[in-house]
PDB file of C-alpha atoms in Angstrom:
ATOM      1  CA  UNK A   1      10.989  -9.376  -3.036  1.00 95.00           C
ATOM      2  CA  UNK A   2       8.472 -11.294  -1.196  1.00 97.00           C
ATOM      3  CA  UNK A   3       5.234 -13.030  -2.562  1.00 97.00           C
ATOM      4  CA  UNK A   4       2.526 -14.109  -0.250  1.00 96.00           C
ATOM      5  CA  UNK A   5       3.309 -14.917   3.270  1.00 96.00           C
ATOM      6  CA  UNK A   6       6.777 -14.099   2.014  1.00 97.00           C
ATOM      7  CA  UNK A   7       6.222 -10.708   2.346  1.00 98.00           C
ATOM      8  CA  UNK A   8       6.187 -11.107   5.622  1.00 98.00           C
ATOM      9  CA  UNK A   9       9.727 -12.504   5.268  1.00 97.00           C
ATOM     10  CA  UNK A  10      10.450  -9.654   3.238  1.00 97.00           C
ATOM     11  CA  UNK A  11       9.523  -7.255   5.849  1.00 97.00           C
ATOM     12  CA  UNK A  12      10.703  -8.431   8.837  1.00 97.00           C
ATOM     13  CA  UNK A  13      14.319  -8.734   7.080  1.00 96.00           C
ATOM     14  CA  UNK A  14      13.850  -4.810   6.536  1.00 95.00           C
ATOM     15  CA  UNK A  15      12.464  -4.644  10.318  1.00 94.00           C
ATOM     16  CA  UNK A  16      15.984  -6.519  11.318  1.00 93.00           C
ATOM     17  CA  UNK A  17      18.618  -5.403   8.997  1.00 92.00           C
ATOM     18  CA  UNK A  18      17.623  -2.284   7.287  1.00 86.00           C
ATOM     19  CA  UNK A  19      20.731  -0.341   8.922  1.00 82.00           C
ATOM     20  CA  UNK A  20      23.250  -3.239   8.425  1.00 86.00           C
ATOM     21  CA  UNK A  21      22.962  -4.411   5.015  1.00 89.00           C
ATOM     22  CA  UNK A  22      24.131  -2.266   2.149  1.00 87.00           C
ATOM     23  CA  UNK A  23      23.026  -4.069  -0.723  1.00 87.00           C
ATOM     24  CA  UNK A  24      19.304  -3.397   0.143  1.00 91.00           C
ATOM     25  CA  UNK A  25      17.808  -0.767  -2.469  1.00 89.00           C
ATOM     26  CA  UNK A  26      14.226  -1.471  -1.920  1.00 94.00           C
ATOM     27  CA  UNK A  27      12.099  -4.012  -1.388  1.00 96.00           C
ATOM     28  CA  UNK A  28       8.390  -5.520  -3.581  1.00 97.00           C
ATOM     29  CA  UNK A  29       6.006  -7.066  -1.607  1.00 98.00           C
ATOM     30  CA  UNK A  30       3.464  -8.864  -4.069  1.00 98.00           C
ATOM     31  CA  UNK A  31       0.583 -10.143  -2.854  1.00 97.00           C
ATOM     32  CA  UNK A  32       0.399  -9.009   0.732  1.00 97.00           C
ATOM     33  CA  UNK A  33      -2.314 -10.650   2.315  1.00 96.00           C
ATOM     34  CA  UNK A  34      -4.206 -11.831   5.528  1.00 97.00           C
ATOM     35  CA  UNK A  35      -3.277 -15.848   6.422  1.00 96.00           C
ATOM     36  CA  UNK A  36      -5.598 -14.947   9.187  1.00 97.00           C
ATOM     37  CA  UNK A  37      -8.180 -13.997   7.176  1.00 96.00           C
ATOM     38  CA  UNK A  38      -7.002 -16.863   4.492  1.00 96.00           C
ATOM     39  CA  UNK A  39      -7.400 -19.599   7.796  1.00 95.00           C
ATOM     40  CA  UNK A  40     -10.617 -17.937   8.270  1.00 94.00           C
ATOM     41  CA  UNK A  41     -11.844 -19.110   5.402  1.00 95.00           C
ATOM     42  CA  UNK A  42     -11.423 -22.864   6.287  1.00 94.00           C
ATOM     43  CA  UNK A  43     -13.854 -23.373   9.733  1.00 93.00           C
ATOM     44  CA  UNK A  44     -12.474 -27.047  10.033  1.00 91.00           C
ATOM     45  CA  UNK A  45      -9.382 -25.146  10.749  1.00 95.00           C
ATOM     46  CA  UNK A  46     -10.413 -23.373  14.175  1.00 96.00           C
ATOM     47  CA  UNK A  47      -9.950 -26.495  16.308  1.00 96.00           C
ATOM     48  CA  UNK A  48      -6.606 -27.068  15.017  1.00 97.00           C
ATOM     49  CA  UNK A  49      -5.738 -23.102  16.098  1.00 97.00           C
ATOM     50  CA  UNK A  50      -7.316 -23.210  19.533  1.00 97.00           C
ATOM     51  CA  UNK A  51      -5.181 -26.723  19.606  1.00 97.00           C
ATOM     52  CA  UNK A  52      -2.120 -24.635  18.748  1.00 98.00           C
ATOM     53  CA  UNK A  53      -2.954 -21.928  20.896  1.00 98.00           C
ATOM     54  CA  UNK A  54      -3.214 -24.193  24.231  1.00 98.00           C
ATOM     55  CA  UNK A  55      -0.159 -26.012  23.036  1.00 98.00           C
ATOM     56  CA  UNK A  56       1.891 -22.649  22.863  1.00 98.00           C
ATOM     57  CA  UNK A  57       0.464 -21.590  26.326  1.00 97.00           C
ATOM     58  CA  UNK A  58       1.902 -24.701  27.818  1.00 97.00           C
ATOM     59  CA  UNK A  59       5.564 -24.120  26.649  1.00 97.00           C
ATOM     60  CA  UNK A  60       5.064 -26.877  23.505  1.00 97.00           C
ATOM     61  CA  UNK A  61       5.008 -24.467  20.660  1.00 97.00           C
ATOM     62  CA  UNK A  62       7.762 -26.807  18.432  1.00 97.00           C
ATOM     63  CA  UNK A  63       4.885 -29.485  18.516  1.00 97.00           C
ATOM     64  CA  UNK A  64       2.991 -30.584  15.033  1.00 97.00           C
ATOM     65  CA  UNK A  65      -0.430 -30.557  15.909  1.00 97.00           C
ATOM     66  CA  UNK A  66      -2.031 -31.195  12.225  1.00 95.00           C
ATOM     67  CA  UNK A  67      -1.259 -31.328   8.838  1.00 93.00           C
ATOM     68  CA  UNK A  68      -2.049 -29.130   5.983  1.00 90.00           C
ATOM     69  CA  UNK A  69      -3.705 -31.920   4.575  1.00 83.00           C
ATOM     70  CA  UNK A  70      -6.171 -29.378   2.095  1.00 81.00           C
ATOM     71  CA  UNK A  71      -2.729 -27.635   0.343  1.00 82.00           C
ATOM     72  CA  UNK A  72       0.701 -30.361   0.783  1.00 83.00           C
ATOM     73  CA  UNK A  73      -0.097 -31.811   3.703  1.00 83.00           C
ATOM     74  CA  UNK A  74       2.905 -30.239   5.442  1.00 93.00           C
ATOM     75  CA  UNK A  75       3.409 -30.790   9.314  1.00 96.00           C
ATOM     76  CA  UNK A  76       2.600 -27.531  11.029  1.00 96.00           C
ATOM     77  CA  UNK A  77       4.043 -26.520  14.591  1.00 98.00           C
ATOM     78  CA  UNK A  78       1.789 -25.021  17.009  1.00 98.00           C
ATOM     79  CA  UNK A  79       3.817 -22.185  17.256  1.00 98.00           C
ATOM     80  CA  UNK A  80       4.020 -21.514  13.345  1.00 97.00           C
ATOM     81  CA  UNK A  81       0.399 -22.103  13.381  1.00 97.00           C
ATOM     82  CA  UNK A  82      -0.316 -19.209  16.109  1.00 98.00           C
ATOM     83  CA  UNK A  83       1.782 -16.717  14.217  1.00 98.00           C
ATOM     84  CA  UNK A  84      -0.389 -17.287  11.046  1.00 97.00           C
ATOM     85  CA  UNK A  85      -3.780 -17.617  12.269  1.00 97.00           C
ATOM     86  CA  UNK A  86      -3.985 -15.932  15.473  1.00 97.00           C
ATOM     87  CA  UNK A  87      -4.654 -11.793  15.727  1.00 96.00           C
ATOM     88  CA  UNK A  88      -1.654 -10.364  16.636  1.00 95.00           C
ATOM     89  CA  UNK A  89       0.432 -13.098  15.334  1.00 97.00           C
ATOM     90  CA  UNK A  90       3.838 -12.948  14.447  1.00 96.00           C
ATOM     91  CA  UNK A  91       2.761 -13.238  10.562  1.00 97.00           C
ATOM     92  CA  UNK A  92      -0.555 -10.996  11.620  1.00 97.00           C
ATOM     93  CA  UNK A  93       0.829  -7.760   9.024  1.00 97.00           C
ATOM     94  CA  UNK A  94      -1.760  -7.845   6.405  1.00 96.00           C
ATOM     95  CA  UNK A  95      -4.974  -8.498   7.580  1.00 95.00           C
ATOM     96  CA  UNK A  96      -7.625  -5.808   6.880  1.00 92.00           C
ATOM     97  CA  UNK A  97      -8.685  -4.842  10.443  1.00 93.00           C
ATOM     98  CA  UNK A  98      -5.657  -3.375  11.088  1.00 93.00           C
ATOM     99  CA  UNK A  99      -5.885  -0.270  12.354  1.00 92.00           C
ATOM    100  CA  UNK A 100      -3.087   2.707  11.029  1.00 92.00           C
ATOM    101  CA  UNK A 101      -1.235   2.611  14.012  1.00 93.00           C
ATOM    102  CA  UNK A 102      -1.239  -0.785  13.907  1.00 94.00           C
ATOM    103  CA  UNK A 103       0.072  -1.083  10.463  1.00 95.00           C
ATOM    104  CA  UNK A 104       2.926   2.062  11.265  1.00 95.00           C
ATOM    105  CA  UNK A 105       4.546  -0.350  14.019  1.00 95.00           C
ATOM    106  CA  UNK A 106       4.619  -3.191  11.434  1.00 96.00           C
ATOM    107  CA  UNK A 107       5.787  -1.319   8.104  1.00 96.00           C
ATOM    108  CA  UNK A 108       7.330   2.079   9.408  1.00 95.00           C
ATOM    109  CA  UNK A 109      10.868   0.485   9.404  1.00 94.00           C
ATOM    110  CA  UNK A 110      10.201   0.581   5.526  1.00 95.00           C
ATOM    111  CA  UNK A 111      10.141   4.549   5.481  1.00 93.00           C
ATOM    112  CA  UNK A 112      13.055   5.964   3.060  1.00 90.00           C
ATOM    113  CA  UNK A 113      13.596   2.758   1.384  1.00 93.00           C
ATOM    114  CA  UNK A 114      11.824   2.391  -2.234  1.00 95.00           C
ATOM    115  CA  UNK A 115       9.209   0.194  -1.845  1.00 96.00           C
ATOM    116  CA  UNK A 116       6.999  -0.902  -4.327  1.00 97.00           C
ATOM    117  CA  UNK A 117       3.227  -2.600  -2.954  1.00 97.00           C
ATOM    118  CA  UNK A 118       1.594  -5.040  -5.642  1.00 97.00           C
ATOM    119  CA  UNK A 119      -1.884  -6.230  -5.137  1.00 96.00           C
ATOM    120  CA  UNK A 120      -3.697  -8.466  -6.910  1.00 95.00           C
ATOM    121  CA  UNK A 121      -7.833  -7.201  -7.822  1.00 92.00           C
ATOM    122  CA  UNK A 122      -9.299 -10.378  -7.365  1.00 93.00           C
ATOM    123  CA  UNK A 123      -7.335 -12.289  -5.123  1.00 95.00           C
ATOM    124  CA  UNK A 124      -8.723 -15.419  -4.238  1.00 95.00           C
ATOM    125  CA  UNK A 125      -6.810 -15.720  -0.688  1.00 95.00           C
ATOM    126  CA  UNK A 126      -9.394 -12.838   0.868  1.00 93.00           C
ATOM    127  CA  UNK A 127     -12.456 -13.814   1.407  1.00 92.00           C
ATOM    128  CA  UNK A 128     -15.269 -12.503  -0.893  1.00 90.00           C
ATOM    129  CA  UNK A 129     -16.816 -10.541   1.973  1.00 88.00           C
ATOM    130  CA  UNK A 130     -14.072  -8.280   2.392  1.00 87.00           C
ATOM    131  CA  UNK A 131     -13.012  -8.180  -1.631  1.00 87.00           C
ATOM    132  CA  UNK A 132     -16.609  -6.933  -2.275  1.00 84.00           C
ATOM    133  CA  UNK A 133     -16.611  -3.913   0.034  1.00 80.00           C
ATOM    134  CA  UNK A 134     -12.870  -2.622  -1.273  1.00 82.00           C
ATOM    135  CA  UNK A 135     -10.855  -3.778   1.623  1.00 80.00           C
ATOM    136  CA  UNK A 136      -7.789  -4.974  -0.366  1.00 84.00           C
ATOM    137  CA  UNK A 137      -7.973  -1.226  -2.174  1.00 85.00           C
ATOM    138  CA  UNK A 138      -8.478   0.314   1.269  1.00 88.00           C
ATOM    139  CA  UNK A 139      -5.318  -2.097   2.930  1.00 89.00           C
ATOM    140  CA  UNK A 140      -3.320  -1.343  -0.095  1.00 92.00           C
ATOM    141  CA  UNK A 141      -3.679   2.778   0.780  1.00 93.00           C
ATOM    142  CA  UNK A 142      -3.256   1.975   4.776  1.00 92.00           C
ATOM    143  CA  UNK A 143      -0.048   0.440   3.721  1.00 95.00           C
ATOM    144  CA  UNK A 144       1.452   3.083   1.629  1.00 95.00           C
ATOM    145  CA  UNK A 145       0.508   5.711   4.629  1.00 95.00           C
ATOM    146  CA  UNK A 146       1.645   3.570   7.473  1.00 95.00           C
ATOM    147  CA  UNK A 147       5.688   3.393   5.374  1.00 95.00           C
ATOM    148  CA  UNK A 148       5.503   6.872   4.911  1.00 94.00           C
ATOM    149  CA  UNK A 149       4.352   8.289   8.204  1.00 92.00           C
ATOM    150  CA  UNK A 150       7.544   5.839   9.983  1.00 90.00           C
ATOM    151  CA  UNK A 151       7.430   3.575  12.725  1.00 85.00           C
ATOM    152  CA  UNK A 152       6.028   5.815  15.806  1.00 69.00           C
ATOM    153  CA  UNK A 153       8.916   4.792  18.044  1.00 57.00           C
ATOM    154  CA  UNK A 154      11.355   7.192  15.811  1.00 47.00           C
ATOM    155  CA  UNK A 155       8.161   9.460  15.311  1.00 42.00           C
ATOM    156  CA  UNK A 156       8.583  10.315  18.986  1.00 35.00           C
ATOM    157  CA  UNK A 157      12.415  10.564  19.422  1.00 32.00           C
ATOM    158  CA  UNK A 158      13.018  13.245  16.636  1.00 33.00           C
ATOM    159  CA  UNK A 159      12.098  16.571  16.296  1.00 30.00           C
ATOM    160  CA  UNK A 160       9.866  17.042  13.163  1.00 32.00           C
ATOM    161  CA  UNK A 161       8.011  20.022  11.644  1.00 32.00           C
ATOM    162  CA  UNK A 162       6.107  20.976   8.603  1.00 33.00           C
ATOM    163  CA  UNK A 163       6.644  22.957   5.859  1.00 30.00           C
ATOM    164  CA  UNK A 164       3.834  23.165   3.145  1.00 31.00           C
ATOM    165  CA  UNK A 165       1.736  20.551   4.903  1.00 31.00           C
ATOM    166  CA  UNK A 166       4.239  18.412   4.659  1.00 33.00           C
ATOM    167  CA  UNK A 167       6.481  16.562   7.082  1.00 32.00           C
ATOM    168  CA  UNK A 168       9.643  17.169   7.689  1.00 32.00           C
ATOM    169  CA  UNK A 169      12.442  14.781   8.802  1.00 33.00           C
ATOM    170  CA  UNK A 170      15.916  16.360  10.243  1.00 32.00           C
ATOM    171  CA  UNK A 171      18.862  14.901   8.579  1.00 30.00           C
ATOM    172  CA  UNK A 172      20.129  13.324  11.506  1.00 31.00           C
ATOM    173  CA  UNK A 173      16.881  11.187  11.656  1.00 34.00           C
ATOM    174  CA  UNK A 174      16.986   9.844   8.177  1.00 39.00           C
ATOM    175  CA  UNK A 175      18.180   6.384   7.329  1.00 41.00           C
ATOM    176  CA  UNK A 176      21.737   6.551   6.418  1.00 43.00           C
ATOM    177  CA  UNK A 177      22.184   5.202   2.518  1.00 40.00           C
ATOM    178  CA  UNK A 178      25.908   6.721   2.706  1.00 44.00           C
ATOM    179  CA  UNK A 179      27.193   3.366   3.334  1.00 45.00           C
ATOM    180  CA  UNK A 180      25.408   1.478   0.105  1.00 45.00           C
ATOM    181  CA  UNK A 181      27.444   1.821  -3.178  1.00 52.00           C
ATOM    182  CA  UNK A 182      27.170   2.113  -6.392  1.00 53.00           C
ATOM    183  CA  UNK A 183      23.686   1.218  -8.157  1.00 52.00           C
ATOM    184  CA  UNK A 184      21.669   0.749  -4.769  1.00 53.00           C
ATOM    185  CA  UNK A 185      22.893   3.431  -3.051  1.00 55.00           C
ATOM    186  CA  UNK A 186      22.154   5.936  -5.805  1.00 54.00           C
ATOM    187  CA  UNK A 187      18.277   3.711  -6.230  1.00 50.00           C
ATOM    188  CA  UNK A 188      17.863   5.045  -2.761  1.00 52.00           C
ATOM    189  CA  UNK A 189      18.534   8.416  -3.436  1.00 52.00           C
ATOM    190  CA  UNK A 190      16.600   8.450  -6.300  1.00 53.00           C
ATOM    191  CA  UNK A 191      13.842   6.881  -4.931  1.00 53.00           C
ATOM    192  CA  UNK A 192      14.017   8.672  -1.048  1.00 54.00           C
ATOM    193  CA  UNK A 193      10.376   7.711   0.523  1.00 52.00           C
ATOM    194  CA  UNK A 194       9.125   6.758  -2.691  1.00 87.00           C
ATOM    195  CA  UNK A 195       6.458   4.132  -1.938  1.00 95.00           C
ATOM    196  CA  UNK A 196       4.323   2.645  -5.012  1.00 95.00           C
ATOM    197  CA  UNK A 197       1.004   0.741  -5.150  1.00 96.00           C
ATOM    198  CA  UNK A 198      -0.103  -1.322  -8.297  1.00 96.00           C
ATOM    199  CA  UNK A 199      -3.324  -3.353  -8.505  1.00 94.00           C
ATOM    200  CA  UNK A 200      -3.427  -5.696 -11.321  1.00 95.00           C
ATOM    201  CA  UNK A 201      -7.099  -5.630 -12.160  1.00 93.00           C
ATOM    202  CA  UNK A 202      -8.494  -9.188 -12.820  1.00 94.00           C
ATOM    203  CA  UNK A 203      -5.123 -11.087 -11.413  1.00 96.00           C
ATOM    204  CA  UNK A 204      -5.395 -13.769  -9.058  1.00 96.00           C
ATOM    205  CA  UNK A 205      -2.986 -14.450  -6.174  1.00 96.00           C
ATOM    206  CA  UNK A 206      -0.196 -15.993  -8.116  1.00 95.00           C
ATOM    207  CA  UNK A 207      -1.143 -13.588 -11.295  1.00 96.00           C
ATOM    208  CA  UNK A 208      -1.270 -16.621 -13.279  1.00 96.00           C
ATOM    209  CA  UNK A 209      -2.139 -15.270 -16.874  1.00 97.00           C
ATOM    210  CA  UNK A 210      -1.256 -11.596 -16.101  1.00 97.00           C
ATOM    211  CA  UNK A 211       2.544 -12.590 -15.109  1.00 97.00           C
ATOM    212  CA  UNK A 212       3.753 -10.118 -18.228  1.00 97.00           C
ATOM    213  CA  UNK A 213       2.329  -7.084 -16.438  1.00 96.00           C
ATOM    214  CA  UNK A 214       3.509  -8.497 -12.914  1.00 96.00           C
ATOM    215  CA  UNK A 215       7.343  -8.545 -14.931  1.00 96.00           C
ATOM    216  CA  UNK A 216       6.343  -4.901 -16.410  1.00 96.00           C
ATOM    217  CA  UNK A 217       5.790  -3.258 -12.851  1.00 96.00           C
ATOM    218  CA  UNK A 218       8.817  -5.158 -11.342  1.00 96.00           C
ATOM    219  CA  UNK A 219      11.023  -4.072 -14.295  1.00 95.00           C
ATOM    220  CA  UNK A 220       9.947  -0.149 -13.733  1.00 94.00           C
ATOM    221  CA  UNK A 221      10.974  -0.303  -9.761  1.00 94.00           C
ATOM    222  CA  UNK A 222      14.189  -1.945 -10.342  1.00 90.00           C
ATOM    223  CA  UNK A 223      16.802   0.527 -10.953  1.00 78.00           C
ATOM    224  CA  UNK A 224      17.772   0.227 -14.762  1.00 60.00           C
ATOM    225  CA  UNK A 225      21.904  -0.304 -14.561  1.00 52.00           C
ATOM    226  CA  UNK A 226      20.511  -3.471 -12.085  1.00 52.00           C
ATOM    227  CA  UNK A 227      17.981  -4.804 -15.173  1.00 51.00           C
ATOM    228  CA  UNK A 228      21.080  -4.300 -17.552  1.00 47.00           C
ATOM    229  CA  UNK A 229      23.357  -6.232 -15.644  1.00 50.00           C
ATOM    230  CA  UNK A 230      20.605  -9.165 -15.204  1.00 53.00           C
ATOM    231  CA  UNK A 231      20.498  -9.095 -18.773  1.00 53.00           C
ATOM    232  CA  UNK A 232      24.242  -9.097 -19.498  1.00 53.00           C
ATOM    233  CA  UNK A 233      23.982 -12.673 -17.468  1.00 54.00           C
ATOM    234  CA  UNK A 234      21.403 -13.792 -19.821  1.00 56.00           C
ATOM    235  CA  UNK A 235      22.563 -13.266 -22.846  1.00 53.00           C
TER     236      UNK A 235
END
Protein backbone atom coordinates (compact mmCIF):
# COMPACT_ATOMS: atom_id res chain seq x y z
CA UNK A 1 0.00 0.00 0.00
CA UNK A 2 1.32 3.27 -0.98
CA UNK A 3 0.04 6.83 0.04
CA UNK A 4 1.09 9.86 -1.86
CA UNK A 5 4.30 9.87 -3.69
CA UNK A 6 4.44 6.41 -2.17
CA UNK A 7 2.41 5.11 -4.64
CA UNK A 8 4.85 5.58 -6.80
CA UNK A 9 6.96 3.30 -4.58
CA UNK A 10 4.19 1.04 -4.59
CA UNK A 11 4.14 0.74 -8.24
CA UNK A 12 7.37 0.57 -9.34
CA UNK A 13 7.91 -2.45 -6.73
CA UNK A 14 5.00 -4.16 -8.85
CA UNK A 15 6.87 -2.81 -12.16
CA UNK A 16 10.17 -4.73 -10.64
CA UNK A 17 9.06 -7.72 -8.78
CA UNK A 18 5.61 -8.64 -9.73
CA UNK A 19 6.89 -12.18 -11.12
CA UNK A 20 9.36 -12.82 -8.21
CA UNK A 21 7.63 -12.19 -5.10
CA UNK A 22 4.90 -14.52 -3.93
CA UNK A 23 3.56 -12.83 -1.09
CA UNK A 24 2.15 -9.97 -3.31
CA UNK A 25 -1.83 -10.28 -3.46
CA UNK A 26 -2.58 -6.83 -4.57
CA UNK A 27 -1.61 -3.66 -4.10
CA UNK A 28 -3.78 0.13 -2.75
CA UNK A 29 -2.54 3.10 -4.02
CA UNK A 30 -4.23 6.03 -1.94
CA UNK A 31 -3.87 9.23 -2.96
CA UNK A 32 -2.19 9.03 -6.33
CA UNK A 33 -1.30 12.31 -7.35
CA UNK A 34 0.77 14.76 -9.59
CA UNK A 35 4.18 16.15 -7.52
CA UNK A 36 4.52 17.83 -10.82
CA UNK A 37 1.48 19.38 -10.74
CA UNK A 38 1.88 19.71 -6.67
CA UNK A 39 5.58 21.72 -7.56
CA UNK A 40 3.53 23.60 -9.93
CA UNK A 41 1.76 25.05 -7.51
CA UNK A 42 4.78 26.74 -5.76
CA UNK A 43 6.38 29.31 -8.74
CA UNK A 44 9.37 30.10 -6.30
CA UNK A 45 10.05 26.53 -7.00
CA UNK A 46 10.87 26.71 -10.90
CA UNK A 47 14.38 28.11 -10.43
CA UNK A 48 15.28 25.49 -8.08
CA UNK A 49 14.02 22.74 -10.99
CA UNK A 50 15.74 24.37 -13.93
CA UNK A 51 18.80 24.42 -11.19
CA UNK A 52 18.28 20.67 -10.85
CA UNK A 53 17.76 20.10 -14.33
CA UNK A 54 21.27 21.75 -15.48
CA UNK A 55 22.85 20.04 -12.54
CA UNK A 56 21.60 16.51 -13.79
CA UNK A 57 22.71 17.41 -17.42
CA UNK A 58 26.20 17.93 -16.17
CA UNK A 59 26.62 14.45 -14.51
CA UNK A 60 25.92 16.10 -10.70
CA UNK A 61 22.53 14.68 -10.10
CA UNK A 62 23.59 13.43 -6.18
CA UNK A 63 24.02 17.28 -5.54
CA UNK A 64 21.50 19.22 -2.93
CA UNK A 65 20.61 22.17 -4.66
CA UNK A 66 17.81 23.60 -2.09
CA UNK A 67 15.92 22.78 0.71
CA UNK A 68 12.33 22.09 1.22
CA UNK A 69 12.33 24.87 3.41
CA UNK A 70 8.07 25.44 2.91
CA UNK A 71 7.32 21.49 4.22
CA UNK A 72 10.71 20.05 6.63
CA UNK A 73 13.22 21.70 5.12
CA UNK A 74 14.74 18.45 3.85
CA UNK A 75 17.92 18.58 1.51
CA UNK A 76 16.79 17.66 -1.97
CA UNK A 77 19.22 16.16 -4.73
CA UNK A 78 19.00 17.44 -8.11
CA UNK A 79 18.35 14.25 -9.37
CA UNK A 80 15.38 13.45 -6.85
CA UNK A 81 14.20 16.83 -7.66
CA UNK A 82 14.02 16.10 -11.63
CA UNK A 83 12.15 12.87 -11.09
CA UNK A 84 9.41 14.79 -9.12
CA UNK A 85 8.98 17.92 -10.88
CA UNK A 86 10.06 17.43 -14.31
CA UNK A 87 7.48 15.83 -17.21
CA UNK A 88 8.53 12.60 -17.79
CA UNK A 89 10.17 12.18 -14.52
CA UNK A 90 10.94 9.16 -12.89
CA UNK A 91 8.01 9.95 -10.21
CA UNK A 92 5.97 11.65 -13.39
CA UNK A 93 2.87 8.59 -13.01
CA UNK A 94 0.04 10.64 -11.86
CA UNK A 95 -0.15 13.79 -13.35
CA UNK A 96 -3.37 14.57 -15.30
CA UNK A 97 -1.98 15.20 -18.82
CA UNK A 98 -1.12 11.91 -19.22
CA UNK A 99 -2.21 10.55 -22.10
CA UNK A 100 -3.69 6.52 -22.04
CA UNK A 101 -0.82 5.21 -23.58
CA UNK A 102 1.14 7.00 -21.45
CA UNK A 103 -0.46 5.81 -18.34
CA UNK A 104 -0.57 1.79 -19.92
CA UNK A 105 3.43 1.88 -19.96
CA UNK A 106 3.40 3.14 -16.33
CA UNK A 107 0.53 0.93 -14.66
CA UNK A 108 0.04 -2.08 -17.18
CA UNK A 109 2.51 -4.23 -15.09
CA UNK A 110 -0.47 -3.99 -12.53
CA UNK A 111 -2.89 -6.04 -14.91
CA UNK A 112 -4.13 -9.42 -13.07
CA UNK A 113 -3.13 -8.30 -9.74
CA UNK A 114 -6.12 -6.86 -7.43
CA UNK A 115 -5.66 -3.46 -7.22
CA UNK A 116 -7.64 -1.18 -5.44
CA UNK A 117 -7.31 3.00 -6.61
CA UNK A 118 -8.38 5.48 -3.69
CA UNK A 119 -8.81 9.09 -4.44
CA UNK A 120 -9.46 11.68 -2.37
CA UNK A 121 -12.60 14.45 -3.77
CA UNK A 122 -11.02 17.40 -2.65
CA UNK A 123 -7.52 16.90 -2.51
CA UNK A 124 -5.65 19.79 -1.71
CA UNK A 125 -2.24 18.58 -3.52
CA UNK A 126 -4.01 19.35 -7.21
CA UNK A 127 -4.37 22.50 -7.99
CA UNK A 128 -7.92 24.03 -7.99
CA UNK A 129 -7.81 24.50 -11.76
CA UNK A 130 -7.70 21.01 -12.56
CA UNK A 131 -10.03 19.78 -9.35
CA UNK A 132 -12.75 22.13 -10.77
CA UNK A 133 -12.99 20.69 -14.28
CA UNK A 134 -13.05 16.76 -12.92
CA UNK A 135 -9.53 15.86 -13.70
CA UNK A 136 -8.85 13.76 -10.56
CA UNK A 137 -12.40 11.81 -11.56
CA UNK A 138 -11.19 11.66 -15.17
CA UNK A 139 -7.28 10.38 -13.92
CA UNK A 140 -8.92 8.08 -11.54
CA UNK A 141 -10.94 6.27 -14.78
CA UNK A 142 -7.57 6.61 -17.08
CA UNK A 143 -6.00 4.63 -14.37
CA UNK A 144 -8.35 1.82 -13.96
CA UNK A 145 -8.29 1.44 -18.04
CA UNK A 146 -4.59 1.81 -18.47
CA UNK A 147 -4.18 -1.66 -15.54
CA UNK A 148 -6.65 -3.38 -17.37
CA UNK A 149 -5.76 -2.92 -21.00
CA UNK A 150 -1.72 -4.21 -19.80
CA UNK A 151 1.44 -2.72 -20.48
CA UNK A 152 1.60 -2.50 -24.53
CA UNK A 153 4.96 -4.25 -24.63
CA UNK A 154 3.06 -7.74 -23.68
CA UNK A 155 0.00 -6.27 -25.69
CA UNK A 156 2.16 -6.82 -28.76
CA UNK A 157 3.95 -10.16 -28.02
CA UNK A 158 0.72 -12.28 -27.41
CA UNK A 159 -1.89 -13.28 -29.47
CA UNK A 160 -5.25 -11.86 -28.17
CA UNK A 161 -8.86 -11.97 -29.44
CA UNK A 162 -12.30 -11.07 -28.40
CA UNK A 163 -15.12 -12.77 -27.42
CA UNK A 164 -18.29 -10.69 -26.45
CA UNK A 165 -16.43 -7.41 -26.82
CA UNK A 166 -14.25 -8.41 -24.56
CA UNK A 167 -10.54 -9.17 -24.50
CA UNK A 168 -9.14 -12.12 -24.31
CA UNK A 169 -5.76 -13.15 -22.79
CA UNK A 170 -4.24 -16.83 -23.70
CA UNK A 171 -3.24 -18.67 -20.67
CA UNK A 172 0.23 -18.70 -21.46
CA UNK A 173 0.22 -14.81 -21.30
CA UNK A 174 -1.29 -14.44 -17.92
CA UNK A 175 0.71 -13.68 -14.83
CA UNK A 176 1.51 -16.84 -13.14
CA UNK A 177 -0.14 -16.78 -9.33
CA UNK A 178 0.68 -20.72 -9.20
CA UNK A 179 3.65 -20.00 -7.23
CA UNK A 180 1.83 -17.71 -4.29
CA UNK A 181 0.26 -19.85 -1.46
CA UNK A 182 -2.21 -19.99 0.63
CA UNK A 183 -4.36 -16.70 1.36
CA UNK A 184 -2.65 -14.51 -1.47
CA UNK A 185 -2.56 -16.84 -3.96
CA UNK A 186 -6.24 -17.73 -3.70
CA UNK A 187 -6.86 -13.30 -3.27
CA UNK A 188 -5.48 -13.41 -6.74
CA UNK A 189 -7.66 -15.81 -8.07
CA UNK A 190 -10.45 -14.39 -6.61
CA UNK A 191 -9.77 -11.13 -7.54
CA UNK A 192 -8.13 -11.95 -11.40
CA UNK A 193 -8.04 -8.25 -13.12
CA UNK A 194 -10.19 -6.91 -10.59
CA UNK A 195 -9.26 -3.22 -10.40
CA UNK A 196 -11.37 -0.84 -7.93
CA UNK A 197 -11.75 2.97 -7.73
CA UNK A 198 -13.13 4.77 -4.53
CA UNK A 199 -13.43 8.56 -4.17
CA UNK A 200 -13.99 9.68 -0.73
CA UNK A 201 -16.17 12.70 -1.32
CA UNK A 202 -15.09 15.71 0.87
CA UNK A 203 -11.56 13.96 2.06
CA UNK A 204 -8.48 15.77 1.87
CA UNK A 205 -5.08 14.29 0.94
CA UNK A 206 -4.29 12.61 4.17
CA UNK A 207 -8.29 11.92 4.74
CA UNK A 208 -7.88 13.49 7.99
CA UNK A 209 -11.49 13.26 9.52
CA UNK A 210 -12.78 10.62 7.02
CA UNK A 211 -9.89 8.00 8.10
CA UNK A 212 -12.97 5.46 9.26
CA UNK A 213 -14.17 5.19 5.67
CA UNK A 214 -10.43 5.18 4.32
CA UNK A 215 -10.13 1.82 7.04
CA UNK A 216 -13.74 0.64 5.60
CA UNK A 217 -12.54 0.49 1.83
CA UNK A 218 -9.08 -0.97 2.83
CA UNK A 219 -10.79 -3.61 5.04
CA UNK A 220 -13.21 -4.73 1.91
CA UNK A 221 -9.99 -5.24 -0.57
CA UNK A 222 -8.02 -7.14 1.86
CA UNK A 223 -8.80 -10.70 1.64
CA UNK A 224 -10.79 -11.63 4.92
CA UNK A 225 -8.56 -14.83 6.40
CA UNK A 226 -5.59 -11.81 6.06
CA UNK A 227 -7.97 -9.18 8.32
CA UNK A 228 -8.56 -12.23 10.74
CA UNK A 229 -5.14 -13.01 11.23
CA UNK A 230 -4.27 -9.10 11.81
CA UNK A 231 -6.78 -9.30 14.35
CA UNK A 232 -5.67 -12.51 16.06
CA UNK A 233 -2.27 -10.27 16.66
CA UNK A 234 -4.30 -7.66 18.24
CA UNK A 235 -6.17 -9.13 20.50
Amino acid sequence: MGHSTGCQDAVRYVQQYQTEDPRLAGVILQAPVSDREYFGMYPSWSQHIKTAQETVKQGRGEEVVCRASEWDGAAVTARRLVSLACKGGDDDMFSTDLTLEQLRDILGPLQGLPTLIIQSGEDESVPESLRSIGSITSLGQRMVQAIEAGPKSVQARVSTKAVDGQLVVPHSAERDVGQADGVQAQHRRNMENCVQLRVVEGAGHACKGYEAQLVDLVCEFLPQDQQRGAEDKDS
